[in-house]
Structures are given as C-alpha cells and as structure tokens.
CSV table of C-alpha atoms in Angstrom, one decimal:
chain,number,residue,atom,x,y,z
A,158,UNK,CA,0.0,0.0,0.0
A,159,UNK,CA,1.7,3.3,-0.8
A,160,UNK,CA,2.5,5.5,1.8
A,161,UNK,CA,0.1,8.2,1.0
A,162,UNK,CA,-3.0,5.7,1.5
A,163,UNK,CA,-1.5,4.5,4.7
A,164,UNK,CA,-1.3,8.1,6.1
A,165,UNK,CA,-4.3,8.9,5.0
A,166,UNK,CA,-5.9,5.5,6.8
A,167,UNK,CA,-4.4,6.5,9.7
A,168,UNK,CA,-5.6,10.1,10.1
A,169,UNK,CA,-9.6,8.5,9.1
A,170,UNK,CA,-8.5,6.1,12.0
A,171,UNK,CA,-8.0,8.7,14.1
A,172,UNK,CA,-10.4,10.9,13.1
A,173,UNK,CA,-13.6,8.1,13.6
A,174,UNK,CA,-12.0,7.8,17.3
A,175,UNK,CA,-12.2,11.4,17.8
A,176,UNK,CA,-15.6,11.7,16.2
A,177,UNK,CA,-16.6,8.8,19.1
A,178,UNK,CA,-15.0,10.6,21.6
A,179,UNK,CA,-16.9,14.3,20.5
A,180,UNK,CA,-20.3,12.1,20.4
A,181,UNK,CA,-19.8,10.7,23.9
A,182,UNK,CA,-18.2,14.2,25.3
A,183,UNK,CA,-20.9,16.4,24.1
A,184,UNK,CA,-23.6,14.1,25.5
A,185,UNK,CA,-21.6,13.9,29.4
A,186,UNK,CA,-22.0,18.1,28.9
A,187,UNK,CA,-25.1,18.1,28.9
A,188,UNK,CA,-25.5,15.5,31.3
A,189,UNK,CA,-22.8,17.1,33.2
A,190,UNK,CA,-24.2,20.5,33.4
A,191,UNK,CA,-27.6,18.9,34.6
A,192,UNK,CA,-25.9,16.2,37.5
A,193,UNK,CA,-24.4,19.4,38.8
A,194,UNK,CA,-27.5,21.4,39.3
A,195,UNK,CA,-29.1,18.3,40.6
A,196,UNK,CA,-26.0,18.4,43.2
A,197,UNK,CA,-26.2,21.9,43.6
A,198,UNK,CA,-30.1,21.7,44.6
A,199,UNK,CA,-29.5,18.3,46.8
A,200,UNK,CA,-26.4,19.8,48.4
A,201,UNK,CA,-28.2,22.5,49.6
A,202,UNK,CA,-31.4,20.6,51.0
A,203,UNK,CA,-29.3,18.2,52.5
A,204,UNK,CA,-27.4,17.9,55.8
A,205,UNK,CA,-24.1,15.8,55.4
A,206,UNK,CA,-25.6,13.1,57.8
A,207,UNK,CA,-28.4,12.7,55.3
A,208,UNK,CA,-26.4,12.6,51.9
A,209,UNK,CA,-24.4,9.8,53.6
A,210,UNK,CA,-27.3,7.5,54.3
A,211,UNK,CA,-28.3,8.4,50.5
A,212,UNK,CA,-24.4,7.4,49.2
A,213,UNK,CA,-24.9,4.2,51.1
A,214,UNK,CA,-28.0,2.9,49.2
A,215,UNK,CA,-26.5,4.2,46.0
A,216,UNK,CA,-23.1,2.6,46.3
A,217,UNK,CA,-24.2,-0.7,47.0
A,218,UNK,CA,-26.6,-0.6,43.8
A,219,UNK,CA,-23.5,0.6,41.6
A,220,UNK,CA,-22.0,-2.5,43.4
A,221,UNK,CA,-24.6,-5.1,42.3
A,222,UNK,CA,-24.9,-3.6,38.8
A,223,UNK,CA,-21.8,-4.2,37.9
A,224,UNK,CA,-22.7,-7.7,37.7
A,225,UNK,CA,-24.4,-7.1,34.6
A,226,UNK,CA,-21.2,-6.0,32.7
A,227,UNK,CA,-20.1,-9.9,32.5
A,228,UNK,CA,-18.3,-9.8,28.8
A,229,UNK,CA,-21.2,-11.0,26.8
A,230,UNK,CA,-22.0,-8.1,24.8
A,231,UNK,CA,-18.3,-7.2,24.3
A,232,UNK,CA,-18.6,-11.4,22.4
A,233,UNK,CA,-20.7,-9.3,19.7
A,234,UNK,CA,-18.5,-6.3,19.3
A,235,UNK,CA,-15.6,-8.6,18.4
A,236,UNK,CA,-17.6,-12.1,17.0
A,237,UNK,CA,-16.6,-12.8,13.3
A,238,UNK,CA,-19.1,-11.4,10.7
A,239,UNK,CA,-20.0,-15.4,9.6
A,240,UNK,CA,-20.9,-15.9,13.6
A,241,UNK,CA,-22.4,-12.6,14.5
A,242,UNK,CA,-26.2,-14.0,14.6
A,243,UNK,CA,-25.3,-17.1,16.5
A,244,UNK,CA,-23.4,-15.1,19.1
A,245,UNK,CA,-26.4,-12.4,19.2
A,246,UNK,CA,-28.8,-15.4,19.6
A,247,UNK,CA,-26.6,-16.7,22.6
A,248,UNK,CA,-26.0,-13.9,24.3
A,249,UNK,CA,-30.1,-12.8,24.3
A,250,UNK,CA,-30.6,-16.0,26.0
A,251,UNK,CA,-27.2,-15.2,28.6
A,252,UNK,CA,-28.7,-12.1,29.3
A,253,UNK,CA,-32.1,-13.3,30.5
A,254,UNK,CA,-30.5,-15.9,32.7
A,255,UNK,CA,-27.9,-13.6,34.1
A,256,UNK,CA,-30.1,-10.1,34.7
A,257,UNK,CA,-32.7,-11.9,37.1
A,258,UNK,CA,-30.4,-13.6,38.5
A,259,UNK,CA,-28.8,-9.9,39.8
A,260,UNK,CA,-32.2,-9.0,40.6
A,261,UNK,CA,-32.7,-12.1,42.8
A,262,UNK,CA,-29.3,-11.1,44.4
A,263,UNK,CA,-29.8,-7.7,44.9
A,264,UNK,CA,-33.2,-8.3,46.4
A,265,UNK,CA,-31.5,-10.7,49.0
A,266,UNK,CA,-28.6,-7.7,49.8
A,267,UNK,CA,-31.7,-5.8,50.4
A,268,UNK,CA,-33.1,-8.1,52.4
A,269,UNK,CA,-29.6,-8.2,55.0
A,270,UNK,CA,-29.5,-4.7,55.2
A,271,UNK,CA,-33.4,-4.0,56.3
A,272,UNK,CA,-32.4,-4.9,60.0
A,273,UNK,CA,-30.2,-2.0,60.4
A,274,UNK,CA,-31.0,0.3,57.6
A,275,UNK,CA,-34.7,-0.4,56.1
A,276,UNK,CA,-35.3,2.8,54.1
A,277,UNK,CA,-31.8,2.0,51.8
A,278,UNK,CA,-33.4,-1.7,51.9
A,279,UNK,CA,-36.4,0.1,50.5
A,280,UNK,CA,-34.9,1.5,47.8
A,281,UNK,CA,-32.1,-1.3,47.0
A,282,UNK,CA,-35.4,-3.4,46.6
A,283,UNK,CA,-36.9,-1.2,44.0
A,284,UNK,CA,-33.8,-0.7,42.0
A,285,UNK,CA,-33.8,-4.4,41.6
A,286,UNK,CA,-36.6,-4.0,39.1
A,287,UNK,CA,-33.7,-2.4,36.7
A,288,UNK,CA,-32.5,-5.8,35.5
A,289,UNK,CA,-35.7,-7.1,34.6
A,290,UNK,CA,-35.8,-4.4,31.6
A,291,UNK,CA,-32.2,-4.8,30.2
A,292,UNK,CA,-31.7,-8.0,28.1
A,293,UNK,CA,-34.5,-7.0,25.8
A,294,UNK,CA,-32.4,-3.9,25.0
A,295,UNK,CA,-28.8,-5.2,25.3
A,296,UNK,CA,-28.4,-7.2,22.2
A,297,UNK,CA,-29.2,-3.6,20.7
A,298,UNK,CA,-27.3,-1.7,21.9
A,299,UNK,CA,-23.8,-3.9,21.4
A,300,UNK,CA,-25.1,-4.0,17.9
A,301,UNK,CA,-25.0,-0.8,17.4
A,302,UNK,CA,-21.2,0.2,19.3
A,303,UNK,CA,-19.9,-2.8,17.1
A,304,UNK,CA,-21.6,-1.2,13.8
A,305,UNK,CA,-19.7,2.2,15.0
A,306,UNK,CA,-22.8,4.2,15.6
A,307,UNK,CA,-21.5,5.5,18.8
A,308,UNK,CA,-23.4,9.1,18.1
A,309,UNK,CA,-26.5,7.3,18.8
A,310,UNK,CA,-25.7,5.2,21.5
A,311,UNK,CA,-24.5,8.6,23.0
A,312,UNK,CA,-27.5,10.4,22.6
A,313,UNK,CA,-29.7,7.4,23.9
A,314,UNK,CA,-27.1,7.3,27.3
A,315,UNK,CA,-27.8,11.1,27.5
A,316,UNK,CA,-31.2,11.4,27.0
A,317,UNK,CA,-31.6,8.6,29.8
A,318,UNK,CA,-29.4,10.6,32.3
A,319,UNK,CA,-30.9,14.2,31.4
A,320,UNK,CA,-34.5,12.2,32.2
A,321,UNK,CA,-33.4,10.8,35.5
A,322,UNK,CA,-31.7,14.1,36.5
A,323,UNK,CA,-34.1,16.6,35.9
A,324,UNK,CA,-36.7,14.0,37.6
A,325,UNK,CA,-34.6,14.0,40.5
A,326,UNK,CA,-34.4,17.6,40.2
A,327,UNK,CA,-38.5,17.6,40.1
A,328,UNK,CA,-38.9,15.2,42.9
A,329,UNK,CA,-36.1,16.9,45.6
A,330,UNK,CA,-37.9,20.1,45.1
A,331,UNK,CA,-41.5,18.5,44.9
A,332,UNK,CA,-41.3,17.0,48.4
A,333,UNK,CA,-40.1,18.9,51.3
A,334,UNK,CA,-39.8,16.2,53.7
A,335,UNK,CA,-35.7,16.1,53.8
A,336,UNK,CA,-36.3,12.2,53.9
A,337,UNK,CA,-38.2,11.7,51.0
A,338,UNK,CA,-35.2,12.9,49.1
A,339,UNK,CA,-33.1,10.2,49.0
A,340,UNK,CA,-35.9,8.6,47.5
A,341,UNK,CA,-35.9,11.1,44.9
A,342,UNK,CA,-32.3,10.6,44.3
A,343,UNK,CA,-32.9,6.5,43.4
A,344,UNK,CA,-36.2,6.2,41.8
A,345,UNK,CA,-35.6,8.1,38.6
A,346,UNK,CA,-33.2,5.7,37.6
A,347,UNK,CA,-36.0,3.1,37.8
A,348,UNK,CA,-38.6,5.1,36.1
A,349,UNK,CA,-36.4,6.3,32.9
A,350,UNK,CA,-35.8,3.2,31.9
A,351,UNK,CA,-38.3,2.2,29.7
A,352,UNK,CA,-37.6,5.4,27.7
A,353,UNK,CA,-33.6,3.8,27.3
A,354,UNK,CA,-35.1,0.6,26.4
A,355,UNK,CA,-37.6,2.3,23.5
A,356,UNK,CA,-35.0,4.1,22.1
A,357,UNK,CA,-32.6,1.4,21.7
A,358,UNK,CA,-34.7,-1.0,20.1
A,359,UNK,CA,-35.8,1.8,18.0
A,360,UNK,CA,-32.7,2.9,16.8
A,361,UNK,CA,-31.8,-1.3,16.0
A,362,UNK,CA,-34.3,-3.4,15.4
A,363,UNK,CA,-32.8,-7.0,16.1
A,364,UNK,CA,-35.0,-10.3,16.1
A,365,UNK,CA,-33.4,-14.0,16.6
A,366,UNK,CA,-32.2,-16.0,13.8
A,367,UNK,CA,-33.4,-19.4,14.8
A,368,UNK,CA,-31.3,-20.4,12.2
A,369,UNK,CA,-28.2,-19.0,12.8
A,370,UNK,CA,-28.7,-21.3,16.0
A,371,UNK,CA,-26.5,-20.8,18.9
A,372,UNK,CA,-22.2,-20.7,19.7
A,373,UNK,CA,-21.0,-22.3,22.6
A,374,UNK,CA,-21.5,-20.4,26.2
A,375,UNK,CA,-18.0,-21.8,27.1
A,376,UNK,CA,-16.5,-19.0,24.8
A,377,UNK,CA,-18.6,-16.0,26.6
A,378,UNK,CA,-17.5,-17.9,30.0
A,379,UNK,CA,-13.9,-17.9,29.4
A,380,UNK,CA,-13.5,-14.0,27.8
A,381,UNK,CA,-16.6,-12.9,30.5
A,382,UNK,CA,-14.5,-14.1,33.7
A,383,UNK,CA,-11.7,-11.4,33.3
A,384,UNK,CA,-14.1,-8.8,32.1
A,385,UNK,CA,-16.0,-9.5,34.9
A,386,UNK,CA,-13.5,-10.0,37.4
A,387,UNK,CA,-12.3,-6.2,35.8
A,388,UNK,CA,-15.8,-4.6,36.5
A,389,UNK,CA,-15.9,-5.9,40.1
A,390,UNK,CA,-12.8,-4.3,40.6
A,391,UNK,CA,-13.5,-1.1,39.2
A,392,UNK,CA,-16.8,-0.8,40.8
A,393,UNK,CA,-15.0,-1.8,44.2
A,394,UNK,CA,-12.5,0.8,43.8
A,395,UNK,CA,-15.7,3.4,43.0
A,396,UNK,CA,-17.6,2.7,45.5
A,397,UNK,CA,-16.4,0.2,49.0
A,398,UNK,CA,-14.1,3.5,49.6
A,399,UNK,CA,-17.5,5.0,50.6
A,400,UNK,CA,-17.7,2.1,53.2
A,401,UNK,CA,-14.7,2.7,54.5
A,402,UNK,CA,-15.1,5.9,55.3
A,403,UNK,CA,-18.7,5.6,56.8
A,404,UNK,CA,-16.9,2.7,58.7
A,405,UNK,CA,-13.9,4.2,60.3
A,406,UNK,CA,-15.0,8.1,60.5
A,407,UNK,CA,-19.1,8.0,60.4
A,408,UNK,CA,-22.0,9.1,58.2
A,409,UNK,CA,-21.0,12.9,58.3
A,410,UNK,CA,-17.7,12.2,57.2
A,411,UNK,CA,-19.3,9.8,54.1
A,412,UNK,CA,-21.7,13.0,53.4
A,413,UNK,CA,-18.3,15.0,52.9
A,414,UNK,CA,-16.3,12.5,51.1
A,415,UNK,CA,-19.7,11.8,48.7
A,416,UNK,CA,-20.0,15.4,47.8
A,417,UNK,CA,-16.2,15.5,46.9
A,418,UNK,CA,-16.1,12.4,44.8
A,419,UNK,CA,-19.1,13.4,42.5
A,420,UNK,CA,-18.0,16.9,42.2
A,421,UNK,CA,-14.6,16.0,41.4
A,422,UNK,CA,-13.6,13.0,40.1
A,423,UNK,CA,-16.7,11.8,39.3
A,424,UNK,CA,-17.2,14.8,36.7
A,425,UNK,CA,-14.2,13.2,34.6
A,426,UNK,CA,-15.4,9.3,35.8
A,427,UNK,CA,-17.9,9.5,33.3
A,428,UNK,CA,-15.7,11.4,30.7
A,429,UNK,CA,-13.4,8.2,31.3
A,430,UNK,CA,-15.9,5.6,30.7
A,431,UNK,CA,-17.0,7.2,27.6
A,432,UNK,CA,-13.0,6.9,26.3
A,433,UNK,CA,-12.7,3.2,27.6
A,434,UNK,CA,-16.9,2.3,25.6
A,435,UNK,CA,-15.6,4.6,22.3
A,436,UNK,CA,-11.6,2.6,22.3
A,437,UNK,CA,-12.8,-0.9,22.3
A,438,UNK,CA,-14.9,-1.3,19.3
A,439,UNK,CA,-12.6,1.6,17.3
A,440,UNK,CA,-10.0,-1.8,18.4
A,441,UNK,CA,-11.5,-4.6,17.2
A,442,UNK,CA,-12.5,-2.9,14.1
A,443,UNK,CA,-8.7,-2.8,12.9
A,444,UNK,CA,-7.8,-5.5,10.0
A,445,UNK,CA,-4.9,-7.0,11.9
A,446,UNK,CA,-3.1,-7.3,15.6
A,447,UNK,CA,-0.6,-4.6,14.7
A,448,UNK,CA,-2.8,-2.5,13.6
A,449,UNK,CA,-4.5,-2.8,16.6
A,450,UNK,CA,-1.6,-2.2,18.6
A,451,UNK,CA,-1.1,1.3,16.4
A,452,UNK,CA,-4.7,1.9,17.6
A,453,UNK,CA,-4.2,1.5,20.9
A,454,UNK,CA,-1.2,3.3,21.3
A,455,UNK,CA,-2.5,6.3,19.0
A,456,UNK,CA,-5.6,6.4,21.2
A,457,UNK,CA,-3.6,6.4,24.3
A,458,UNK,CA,-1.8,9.5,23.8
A,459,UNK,CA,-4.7,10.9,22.8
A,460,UNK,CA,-6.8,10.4,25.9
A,461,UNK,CA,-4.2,11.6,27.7
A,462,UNK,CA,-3.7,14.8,25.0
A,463,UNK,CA,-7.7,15.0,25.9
A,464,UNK,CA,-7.8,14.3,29.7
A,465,UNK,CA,-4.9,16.2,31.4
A,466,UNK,CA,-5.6,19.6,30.3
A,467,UNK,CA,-9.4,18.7,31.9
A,468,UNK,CA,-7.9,17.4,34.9
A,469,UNK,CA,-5.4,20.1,35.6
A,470,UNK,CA,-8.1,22.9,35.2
A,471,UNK,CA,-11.1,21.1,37.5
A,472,UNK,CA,-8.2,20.5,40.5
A,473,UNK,CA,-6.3,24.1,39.9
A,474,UNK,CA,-10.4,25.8,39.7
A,475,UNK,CA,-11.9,23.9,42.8
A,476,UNK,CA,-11.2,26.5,45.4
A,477,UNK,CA,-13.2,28.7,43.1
A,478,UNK,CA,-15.8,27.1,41.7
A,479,UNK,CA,-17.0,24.6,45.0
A,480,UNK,CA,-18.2,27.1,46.9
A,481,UNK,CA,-19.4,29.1,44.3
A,482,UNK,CA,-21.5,26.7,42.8
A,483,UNK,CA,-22.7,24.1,45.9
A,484,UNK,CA,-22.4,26.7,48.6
A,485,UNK,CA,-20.3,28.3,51.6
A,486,UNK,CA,-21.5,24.9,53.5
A,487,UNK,CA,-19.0,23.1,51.4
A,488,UNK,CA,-16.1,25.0,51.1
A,489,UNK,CA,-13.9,22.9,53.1
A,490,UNK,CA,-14.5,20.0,50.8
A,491,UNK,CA,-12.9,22.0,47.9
A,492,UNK,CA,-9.2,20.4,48.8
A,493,UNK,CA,-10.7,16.8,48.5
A,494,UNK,CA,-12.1,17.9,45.0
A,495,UNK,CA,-8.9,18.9,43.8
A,496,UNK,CA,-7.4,16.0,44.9
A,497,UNK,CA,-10.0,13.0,44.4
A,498,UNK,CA,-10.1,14.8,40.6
A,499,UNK,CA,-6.1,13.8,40.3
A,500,UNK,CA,-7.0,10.2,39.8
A,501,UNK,CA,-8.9,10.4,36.9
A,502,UNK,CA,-5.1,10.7,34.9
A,503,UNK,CA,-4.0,7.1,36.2
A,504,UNK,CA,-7.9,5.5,34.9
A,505,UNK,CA,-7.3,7.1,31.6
A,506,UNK,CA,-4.3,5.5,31.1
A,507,UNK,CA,-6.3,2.5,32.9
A,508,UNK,CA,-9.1,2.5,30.3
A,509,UNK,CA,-7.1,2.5,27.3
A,510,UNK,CA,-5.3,-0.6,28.5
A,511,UNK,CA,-8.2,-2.6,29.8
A,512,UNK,CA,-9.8,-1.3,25.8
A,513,UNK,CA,-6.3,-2.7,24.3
A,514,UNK,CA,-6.3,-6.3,26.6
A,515,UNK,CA,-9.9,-7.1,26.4
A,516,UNK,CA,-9.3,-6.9,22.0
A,517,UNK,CA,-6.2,-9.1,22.3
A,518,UNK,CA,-7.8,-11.6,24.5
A,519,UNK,CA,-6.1,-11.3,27.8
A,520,UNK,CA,-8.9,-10.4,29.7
A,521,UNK,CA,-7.4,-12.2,32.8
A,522,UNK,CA,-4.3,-10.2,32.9
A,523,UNK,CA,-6.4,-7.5,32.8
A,524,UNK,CA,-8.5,-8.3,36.0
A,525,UNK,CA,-5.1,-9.0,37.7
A,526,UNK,CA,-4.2,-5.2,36.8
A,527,UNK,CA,-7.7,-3.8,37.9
A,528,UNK,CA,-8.0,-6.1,41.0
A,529,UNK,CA,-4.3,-4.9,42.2
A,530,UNK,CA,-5.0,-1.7,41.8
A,531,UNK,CA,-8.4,-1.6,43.5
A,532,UNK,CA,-6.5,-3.2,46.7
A,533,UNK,CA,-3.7,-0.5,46.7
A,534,UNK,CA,-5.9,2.1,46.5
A,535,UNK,CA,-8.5,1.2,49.1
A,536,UNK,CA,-5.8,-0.5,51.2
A,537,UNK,CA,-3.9,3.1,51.4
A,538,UNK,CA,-7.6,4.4,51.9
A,539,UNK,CA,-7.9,2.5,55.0
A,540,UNK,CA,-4.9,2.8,56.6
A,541,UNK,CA,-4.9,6.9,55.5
A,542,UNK,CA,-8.5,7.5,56.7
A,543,UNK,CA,-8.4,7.6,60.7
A,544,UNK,CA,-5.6,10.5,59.8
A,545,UNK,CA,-8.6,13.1,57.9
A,546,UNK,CA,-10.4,13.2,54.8
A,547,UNK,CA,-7.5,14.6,52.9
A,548,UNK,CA,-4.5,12.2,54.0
A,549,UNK,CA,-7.5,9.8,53.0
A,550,UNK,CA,-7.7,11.3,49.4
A,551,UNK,CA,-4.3,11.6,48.5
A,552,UNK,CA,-3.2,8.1,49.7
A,553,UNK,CA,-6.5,6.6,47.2
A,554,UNK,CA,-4.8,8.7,44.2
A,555,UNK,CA,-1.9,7.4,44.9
A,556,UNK,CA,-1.9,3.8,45.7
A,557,UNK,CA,-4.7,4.0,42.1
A,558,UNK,CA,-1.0,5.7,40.4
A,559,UNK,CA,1.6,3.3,41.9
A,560,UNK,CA,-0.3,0.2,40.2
A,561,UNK,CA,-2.3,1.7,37.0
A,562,UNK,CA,0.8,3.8,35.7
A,563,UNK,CA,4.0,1.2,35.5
A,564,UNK,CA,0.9,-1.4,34.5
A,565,UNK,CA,0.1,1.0,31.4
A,566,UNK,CA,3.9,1.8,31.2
A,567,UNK,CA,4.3,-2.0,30.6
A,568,UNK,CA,1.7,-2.9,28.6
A,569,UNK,CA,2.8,-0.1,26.0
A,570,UNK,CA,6.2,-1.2,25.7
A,571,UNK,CA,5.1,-4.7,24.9
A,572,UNK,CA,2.4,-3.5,22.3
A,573,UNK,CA,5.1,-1.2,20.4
A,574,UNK,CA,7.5,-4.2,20.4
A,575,UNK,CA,4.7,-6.3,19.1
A,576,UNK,CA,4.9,-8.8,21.7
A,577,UNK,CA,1.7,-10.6,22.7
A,578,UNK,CA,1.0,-10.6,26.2
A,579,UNK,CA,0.9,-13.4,28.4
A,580,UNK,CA,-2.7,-14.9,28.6
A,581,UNK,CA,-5.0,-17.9,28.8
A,582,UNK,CA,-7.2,-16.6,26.1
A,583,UNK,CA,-6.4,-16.1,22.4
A,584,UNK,CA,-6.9,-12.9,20.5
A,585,UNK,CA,-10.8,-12.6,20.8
A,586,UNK,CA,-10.8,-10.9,17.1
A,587,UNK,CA,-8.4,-12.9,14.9
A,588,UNK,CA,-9.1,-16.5,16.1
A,589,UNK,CA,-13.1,-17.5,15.1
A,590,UNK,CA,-12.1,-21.1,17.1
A,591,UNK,CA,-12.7,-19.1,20.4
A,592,UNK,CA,-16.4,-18.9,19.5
A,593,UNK,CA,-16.9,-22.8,19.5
C-alpha cells in the first residue's frame, strides 16, 4: 500500500476515534451540566448526615450492577461477521439468565440490610426492578457500538441521564420532607428506563435468527470471567471507599467524602468511561493485531492529550468554583475535590489498556491489573482515613497511580514491540475457534 493511503488510513483512523470521543463528550456536557444542578439543589437541601445514608443505598446498587457487565456483549463487538447472529442469539438468552439472576441477588442484599438500615433496603429493593428491563435492550445496543454508531448510543445514554436528573431535580424540590429525598435521588433511575429501552430497540431493530442457531456459552464464560472480574474491581475501587469511610470516621464524614467524589472525580469518571466504551470497538474494528496495537497506542496518547488539560483545570479551579457553585456549607471539601479529581489521569491511562487487553484476548491479565489496583488504593484508603479526609484522598490517588501507571507503562512497551501478552485466552478478534 503506498505511503500516502497509509497516512491517510491513519488520520480516518483517528479521526472516527475522535468523532466517538466528541459524540460521547458532548452528551456527558449536557449531562454534566444537569448532575451538577441536581447536586447543587441536593447539596443545599441536604445535611451531610443525610447525603451519607443516600451514598450508602446508591453505592451498593452501583456494586450489584456491575454484575451485569459480564463480557457478553463485548462477544458481539468482536464475533466474526460469519458468527455474529449465533453469538447475538446466545447472548439474548445469557442475558435473561444472568439479569434476574442480579435482581434475585440484589433483592436478597436488600433483604440483610433492612435490620439496620430499612429505608436503603427500600430503595435497593426497588432498584432491583432495573435488571428485569435490560436484556431485551442489550443485544441492541452492542449491535450498534460494534456497527460504529456510537453518536447514537451517546445520545440514547444522555437522553436517559438528562431524564433521570431533571426527575430527581422535580422530585427533591417536589417533596419537602428532607427524607423523602433520598428517594428522589434512586427512583428516577427506575422510572427512565423504559424510555432507554424504547430508544434502543428503535434505533436497531434486532430479532433472533433461529437459524443461525446458537455458539457455545463456554467461549462467553472464558472472555466474560476477566471482564467481569475487571468490572468488580473497578466498581469496588468506585464505590467500597465510601464504606470505608462511613466505617472508620461515620455518616458525616461519608456525606463530605460523597459530595467530593461526585463533584470531582466523578465529573471526569464518566468522561473516562465514555474513552474506555468509544476505544474498544474503534480496536476490534482494525484488520490485523498490529494494527490494533497502532490503535491502541494512538488512542492512548490521545486520551491523555484530551484528559490532562481537563484534569489540571477542575483540581487548579476547585477552590473557586466549590463554593461558588454548591455553597459556603461546602467550602472545606474543595481540597478533596482537587485532589479525588487527580485520579482520573491514572484510569485514563487505565481505560485505554483494559480497551487494548480485552481486544487481544487477555482479559485475565487485565483483571489481575484492575483487582491490584483496587487493593492499593483502598488498602492506602484505610490505613490513611483515621488520619482526615485529605491524608485519606491523597493516599486513594496514589496507591490508584503506583499500580495503574507502570501497568500502562508496561503494557505499552510490549504492544510497540509487538509482543503478545501473556494470557490464557487467544486474541478474541483474529481467532473465530474461540467462538466454538
């Protein structure tokens, strides 16, 4: 191929990643702009005590619904196009085996945790009712990330979010019992649903082939377990630091710590997300491994190009814009803004990786990296915490850094040399056998 069609490639490459990234970006905006009015209203109808007993429900929901992520629509985004309906018709049929199952789990976590806290049993309970309306949408939606029409997946995400915010917005303002708001905080994300359901199957009508029949489950079994076992992770390392903190320094502190991790790192979380949903499929759509590897080191640097002027700006500003924005009340959190928003530079680098390892097949050495991590940092968490709310802060950054970074360091190296990394699982894109 002459050089001026390989350049040229390589800049569409880039620019469909980029287009991706300014689908997914422009949608967290908006959503962004809305989550922090809704914060800014909650924050100032809410004591610290009670945004803590709110954090608790919500964390442990995030906790469950990881679950849900196990690797089987990620089998579609990178099935061969002769096995595509066979894997779709297998993973409908995983999904409604594996989402009720999370409801019946989640039910039974709510269930424990009525004897000491019934109203975030309450609304655990209710939440549960999430998973019964997913796997007749999900077949959909990894359909359409795989067929690169992340613009619409994007707008279907933010139109979701907008709904549940401004109904939470509706709702804490609606009801002026102070208790009632948690309430208000958890049951929009039930009642938007359905509209996330309707617009996905609008936007990709999908039906089963009965002929195609059905691949093997052991394939989705053996690629799900690291993706899984990398989602558990991730949503430990997210969200057992609140537990920690309501453990070892009470529900005021949690209130604090809450406040400081939505309005600062978890402004760029979602950001990060979006990089890690948009570099996967932008992966497995490349012809060969090394391609692949060009990809993932191209879209690196560009995360990082994209991330740390973001990052630098929302940690310099927070001083300014915290109390500004959420009130006097919450001035002292600005410092554990600024410094909970440092560690969204380490999952960057994180989320490209996890993109690159889950299209070469080693999903388990990408578990070990997410699972390590998630220790350090809540590890350092735990010993930091009894010693304030910053030490506690600085100490998750940077156990999150000591592991993520050299891992991402490493990982690069060995994809520029073109060595294949270590792992039980062949490349999930180039070898069809994993499907049978």
């Amino acid at each position: 191929m002459p050089l001026s069609a390989i350049k040229a490639r390589q800049t569409e490459d880039g620019n469909a990643l980029l287009r991706g990234l300014a689908a997914y970006g422009s949608a967290e905006l908006v959503v962004r702009v809305t989550r922090i009015l809704t914060v800014i209203v909650i924050a100032r109808r809410l004591s610290p005590e009670l945004m803590g007993a709110a954090a608790l429900a919500l964390s442990l929901f995030e906790l469950v619904r990881v679950l849900a992520n196990a690797g089987i629509g990620q089998r579609i985004i990178a099935a061969p196009e002769a096995l595509l309906a066979a894997t779709c018709n297998s993973a409908h049929r995983l999904f409604w085996i594996w989402c009720p199952m999370i409801t019946v789990l989640q039910l039974a976590l709510a269930a424990l945790l009525s004897a000491t806290q019934p109203a975030a049993a309450a609304m655990l309970a209710l939440l549960s009712l999430v998973y019964l309306t997913m796997p007749a949408g999900l077949v959909q939606v990894f359909l359409l990330m795989r067929e690169g029409r992340l613009t619409t997946t994007a707008r279907i995400g933010a139109t979701q979010t907008l709904a549940d915010h401004l109904l939470t917005l509706v709702l804490v303002l609606a009801w002026p019992d102070p208790a009632s708001i948690a309430f208000a905080i958890v049951l929009p994300k039930l009642l938007t649903t359905p509209i996330w359901l309707a617009a996905v199957r609008r936007a990709r009508p999908w039906v089963r082939d009965a002929a195609a029949g059905f691949v093997p489950a052991a394939g989705f079994v053996r690629f799900g377990a690291g993706v899984l076992a990398t989602e558990i992770a991730g949503a430990a390392r997210a969200q057992i630091d609140k537990l920690i903190i309501s453990a070892l320094l009470g529900v005021k502190a949690l209130g604090i710590w809450y406040f400081a991790f939505n309005a600062g790192l978890g402004i760029t979380t979602s950001f990060v997300s979006a990089f890690g949903t948009v570099l996967f499929p932008w992966l497995c759509k490349a012809i060969d491994r090394e391609a692949r590897a060009l990809r993932y080191r191209r879209g690196l640097l560009i995360g990082l190009a994209v991330f740390l002027p973001m990052t630098l700006a929302q940690v310099l500003l927070a001083p300014i814009y915290v109390p500004l924005l959420f009130g006097s009340q919450w001035t002292d959190a600005a410092p554990l803004v600024a410094l909970l928003g440092l560690a969204a530079l380490p999952m960057v680098a994180s989320a490209a990786t996890t993109a690159w390892l889950r299209a070469d097949g080693a999903t388990s050495l990408d578990a070990a990296i997410s699972t390590t991590a998630t220790i350090a940092a809540l590890a350092a968490l735990a010993l930091a915490a009894p010693h304030g709310l910053s030490m506690a802060a600085a100490a998750y950054v940077a156990g999150l850094a000591l592991i993520l970074v050299p891992a991402t360091i490493a990982v690069f190296t060995r994809s520029t040399a073109g060595t294949r990394l270590s792992s039980p699982l062949p490349s999930v894109i180039t070898n069809k056998e994993n499907f049978a």
